[in-house]
Coordinates of C-alpha atoms in Angstrom, one line a residue:
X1 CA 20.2 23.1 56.4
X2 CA 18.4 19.7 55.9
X3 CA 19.3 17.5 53.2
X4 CA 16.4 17.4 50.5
X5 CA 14.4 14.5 49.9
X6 CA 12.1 14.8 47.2
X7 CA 12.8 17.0 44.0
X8 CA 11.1 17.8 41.0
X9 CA 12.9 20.2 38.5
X10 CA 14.5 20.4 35.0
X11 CA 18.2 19.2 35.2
X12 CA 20.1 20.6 31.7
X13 CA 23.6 19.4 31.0
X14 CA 26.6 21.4 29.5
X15 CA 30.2 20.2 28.2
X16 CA 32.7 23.1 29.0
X17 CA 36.6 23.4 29.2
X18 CA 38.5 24.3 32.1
X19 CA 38.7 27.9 30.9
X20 CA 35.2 28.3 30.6
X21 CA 34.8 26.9 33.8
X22 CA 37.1 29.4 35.5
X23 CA 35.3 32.3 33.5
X24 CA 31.8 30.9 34.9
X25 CA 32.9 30.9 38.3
X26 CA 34.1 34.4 38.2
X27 CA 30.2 35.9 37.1
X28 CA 29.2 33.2 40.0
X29 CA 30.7 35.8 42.7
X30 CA 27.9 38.4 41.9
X31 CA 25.1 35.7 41.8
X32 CA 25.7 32.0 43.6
X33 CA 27.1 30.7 46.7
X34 CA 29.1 27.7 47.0
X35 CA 26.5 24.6 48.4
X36 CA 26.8 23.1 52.0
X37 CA 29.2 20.1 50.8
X38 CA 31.3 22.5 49.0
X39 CA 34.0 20.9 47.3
X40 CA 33.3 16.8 47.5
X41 CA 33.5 13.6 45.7
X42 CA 30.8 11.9 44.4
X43 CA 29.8 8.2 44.9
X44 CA 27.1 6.6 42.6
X45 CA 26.4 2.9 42.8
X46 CA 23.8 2.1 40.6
X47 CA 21.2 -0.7 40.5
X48 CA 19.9 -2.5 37.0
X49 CA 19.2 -6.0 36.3
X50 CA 21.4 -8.6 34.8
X51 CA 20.9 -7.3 31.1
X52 CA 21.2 -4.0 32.2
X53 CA 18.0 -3.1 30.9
X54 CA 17.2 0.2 32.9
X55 CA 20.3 1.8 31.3
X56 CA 19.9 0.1 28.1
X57 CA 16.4 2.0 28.5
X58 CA 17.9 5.2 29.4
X59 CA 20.5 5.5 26.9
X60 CA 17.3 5.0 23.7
X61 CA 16.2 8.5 25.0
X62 CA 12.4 7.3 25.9
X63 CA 10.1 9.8 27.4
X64 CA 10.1 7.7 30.6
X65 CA 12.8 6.6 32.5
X66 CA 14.0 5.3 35.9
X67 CA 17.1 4.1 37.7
X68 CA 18.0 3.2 41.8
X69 CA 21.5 4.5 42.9
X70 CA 22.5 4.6 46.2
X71 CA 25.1 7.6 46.4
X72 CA 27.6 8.8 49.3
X73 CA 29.6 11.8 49.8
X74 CA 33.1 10.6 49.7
X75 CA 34.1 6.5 50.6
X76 CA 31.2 5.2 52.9
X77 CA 32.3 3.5 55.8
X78 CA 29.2 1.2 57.6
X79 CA 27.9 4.3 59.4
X80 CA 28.2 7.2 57.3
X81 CA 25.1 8.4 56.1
X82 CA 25.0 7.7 52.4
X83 CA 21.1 8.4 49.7
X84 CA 18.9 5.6 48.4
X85 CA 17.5 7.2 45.5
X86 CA 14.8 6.6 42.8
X87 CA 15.1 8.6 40.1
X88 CA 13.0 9.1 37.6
X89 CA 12.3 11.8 34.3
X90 CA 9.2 12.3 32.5
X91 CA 9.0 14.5 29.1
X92 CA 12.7 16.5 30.4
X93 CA 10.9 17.0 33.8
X94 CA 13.4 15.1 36.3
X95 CA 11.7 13.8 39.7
X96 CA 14.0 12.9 42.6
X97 CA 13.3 11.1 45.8
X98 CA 15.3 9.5 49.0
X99 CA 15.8 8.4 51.9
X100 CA 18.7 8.6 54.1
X101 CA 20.5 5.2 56.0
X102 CA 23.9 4.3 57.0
X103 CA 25.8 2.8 54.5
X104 CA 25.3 -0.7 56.2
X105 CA 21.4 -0.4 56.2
X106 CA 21.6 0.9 52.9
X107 CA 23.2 -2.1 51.5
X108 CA 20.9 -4.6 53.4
X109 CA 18.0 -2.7 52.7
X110 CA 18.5 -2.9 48.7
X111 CA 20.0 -6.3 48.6
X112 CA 17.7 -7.8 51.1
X113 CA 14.6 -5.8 51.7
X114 CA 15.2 -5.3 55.1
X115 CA 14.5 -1.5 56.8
X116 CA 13.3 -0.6 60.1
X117 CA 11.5 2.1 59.3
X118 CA 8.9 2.6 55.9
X119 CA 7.9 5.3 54.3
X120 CA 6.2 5.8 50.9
X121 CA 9.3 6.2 49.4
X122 CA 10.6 3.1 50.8
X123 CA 7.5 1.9 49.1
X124 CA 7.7 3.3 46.0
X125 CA 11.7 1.7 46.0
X126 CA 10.3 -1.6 47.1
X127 CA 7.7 -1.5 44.3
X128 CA 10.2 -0.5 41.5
X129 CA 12.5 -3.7 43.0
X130 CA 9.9 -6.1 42.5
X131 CA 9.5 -4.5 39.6
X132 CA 12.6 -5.1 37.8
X133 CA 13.7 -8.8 39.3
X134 CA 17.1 -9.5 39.9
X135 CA 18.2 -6.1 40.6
X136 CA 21.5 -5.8 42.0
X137 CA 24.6 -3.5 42.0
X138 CA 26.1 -2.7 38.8
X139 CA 28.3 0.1 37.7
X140 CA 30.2 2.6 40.1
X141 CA 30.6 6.4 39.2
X142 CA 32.7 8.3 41.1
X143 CA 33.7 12.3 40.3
X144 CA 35.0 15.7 42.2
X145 CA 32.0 17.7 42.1
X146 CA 31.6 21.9 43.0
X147 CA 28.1 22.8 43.8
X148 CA 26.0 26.2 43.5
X149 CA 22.9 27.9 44.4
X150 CA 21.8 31.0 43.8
X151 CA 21.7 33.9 46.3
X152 CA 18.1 34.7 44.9
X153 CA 16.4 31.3 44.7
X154 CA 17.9 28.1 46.4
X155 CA 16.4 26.0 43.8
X156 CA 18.4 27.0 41.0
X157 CA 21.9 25.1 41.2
X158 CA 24.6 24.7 39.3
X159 CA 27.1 21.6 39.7
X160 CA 30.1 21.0 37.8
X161 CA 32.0 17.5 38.2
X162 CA 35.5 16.7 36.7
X163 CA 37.8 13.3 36.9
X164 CA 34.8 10.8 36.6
X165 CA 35.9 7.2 36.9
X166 CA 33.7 4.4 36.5
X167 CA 34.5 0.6 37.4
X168 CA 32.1 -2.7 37.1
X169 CA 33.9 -4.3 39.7
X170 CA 34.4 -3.8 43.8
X171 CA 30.6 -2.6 43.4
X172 CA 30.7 -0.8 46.9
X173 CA 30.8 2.9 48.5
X174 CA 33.8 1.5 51.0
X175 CA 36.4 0.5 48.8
X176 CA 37.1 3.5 47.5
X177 CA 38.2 6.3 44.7
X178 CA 39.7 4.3 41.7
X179 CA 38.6 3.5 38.4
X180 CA 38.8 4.5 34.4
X181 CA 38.0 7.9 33.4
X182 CA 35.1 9.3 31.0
X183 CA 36.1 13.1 30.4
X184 CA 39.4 14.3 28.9
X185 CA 41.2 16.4 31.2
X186 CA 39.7 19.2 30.0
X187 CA 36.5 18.5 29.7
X188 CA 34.0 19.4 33.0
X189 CA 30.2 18.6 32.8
X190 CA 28.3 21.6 33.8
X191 CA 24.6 20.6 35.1
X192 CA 22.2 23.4 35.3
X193 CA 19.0 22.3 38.1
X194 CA 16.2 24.7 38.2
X195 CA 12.7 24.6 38.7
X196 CA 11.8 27.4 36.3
X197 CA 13.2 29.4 33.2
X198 CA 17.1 29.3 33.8
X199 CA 17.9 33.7 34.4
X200 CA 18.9 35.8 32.5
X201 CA 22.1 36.3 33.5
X202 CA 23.2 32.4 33.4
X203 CA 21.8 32.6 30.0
X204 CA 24.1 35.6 29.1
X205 CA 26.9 33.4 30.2
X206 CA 26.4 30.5 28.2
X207 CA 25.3 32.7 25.0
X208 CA 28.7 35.1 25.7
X209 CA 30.7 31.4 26.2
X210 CA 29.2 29.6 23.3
X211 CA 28.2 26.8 25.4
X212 CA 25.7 24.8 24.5
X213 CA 23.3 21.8 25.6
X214 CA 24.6 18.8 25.9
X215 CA 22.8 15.2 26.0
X216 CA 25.4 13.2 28.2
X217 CA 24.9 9.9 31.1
X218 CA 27.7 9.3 33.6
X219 CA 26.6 5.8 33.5
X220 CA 25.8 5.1 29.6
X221 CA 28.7 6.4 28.9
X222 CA 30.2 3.7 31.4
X223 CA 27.9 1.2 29.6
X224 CA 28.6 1.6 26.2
X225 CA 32.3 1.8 26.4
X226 CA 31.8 -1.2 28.8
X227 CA 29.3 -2.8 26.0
X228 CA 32.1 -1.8 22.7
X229 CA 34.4 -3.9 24.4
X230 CA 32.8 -7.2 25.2
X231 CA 31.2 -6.8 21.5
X232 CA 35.0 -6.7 20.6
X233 CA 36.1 -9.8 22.5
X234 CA 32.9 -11.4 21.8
X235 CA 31.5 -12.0 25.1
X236 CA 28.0 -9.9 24.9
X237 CA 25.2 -11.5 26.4
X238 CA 22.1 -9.8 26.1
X239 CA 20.2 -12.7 28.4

């Protein structure tokens, strides 16, 4: 099946131990099925401005937000076909689109505005570029992630990613898998994407596991720990 390109659905996060986990997955059998890129690693480059305003933004909870990433499935090489994405949420409601280039376009395309072919959502990245001036490569998240769908609707999905690094430097898909982590070992973020109410059976699962909702950012996480320790060595620069 096709890669999607535009998405607009709720996207609910959940802290949960490697036991829960493995309980989870074992009610999965009778409802999900493992996604397409089964098993993968994650690679998230993400885009802000030189005061890091668009997470800065994100992380004061607003009822708007918005951030540019450019993601691959595993270490990008020039050609491997890697997602610009805009992503935006809007009172909880999370909209999602992209456009696919090799990793080599991708870069050239963000960093220099140069694409062969347009699209309105090329436009609607070039308008959020010009947008927020001096955009340009920022923080790097990287994470083993297991992806779900359900057997009766492919638009509910579950994802849970584990050993998240992050790094501020070597800002590029190609250099590969190394970095500081977020999570304790046992700690996996559970993300539940749906369009609608999440079932009832999912709901049983978390009630039955005590897990609950969870407000939690890959990248502000990355971001304040990287912020608490140039505030301690007194180098923060909010320019």
């Amino acid at each position: 099946m096709a890669d999607q390109m535009i998405f607009k659905r709720h996207e609910i996060k959940y802290m949960i131990t490697t036991d829960q986990l493995e309980l989870i997955k074992k009610e999965f059998e009778k409802h999900m099925i493992a996604d397409e890129h089964g098993e993968s690693t994650i690679c998230s480059l993400y885009f802000d401005t030189p005061s890091f305003q668009l997470i800065r933004r994100s992380i004061e909870h607003p009822v708007y937000k918005e951030k540019l990433r450019l993601r691959s499935y595993g270490v990008a090489h020039a050609d491997t076909k890697v997602f610009v994405e805009l992503k935006k949420k809007y009172k909880k409601v999370v909209y999602k689109r992209r456009v696919t280039l090799a990793e080599e376009d991708a870069m050239r395309y963000l960093l220099e505005g140069e694409i062969d072919n347009r699209t309105q959502i090329t436009d609607e990245i070039d308008y959020f570029k010009e947008f927020y001036p001096g955009i340009a490569p920022a923080m790097l998240l990287m994470y083993k992630r297991e992806a779900y769908y359900s057997k009766e609707d492919r638009d509910f999905r579950v994802t849970f990613d584990r050993d998240v690094l992050w790094r501020d430097y070597d800002l590029s898909l190609d250099k590969g898998i190394y970095g500081r982590q977020i999570l304790e070992p046992n700690q996996i973020l559970m993300e539940v994407k749906t369009k609608d109410a999440i079932p009832l059976w999912m709901t049983k699962i978390l009630t039955d596991n005590h897990i609950y909702k969870k407000s939690f950012s890959k990248y502000g996480t990355a971001y304040q720990t990287k912020l608490r320790e140039q505030l301690q060595k007194g180098k923060i620069n909010y320019a």
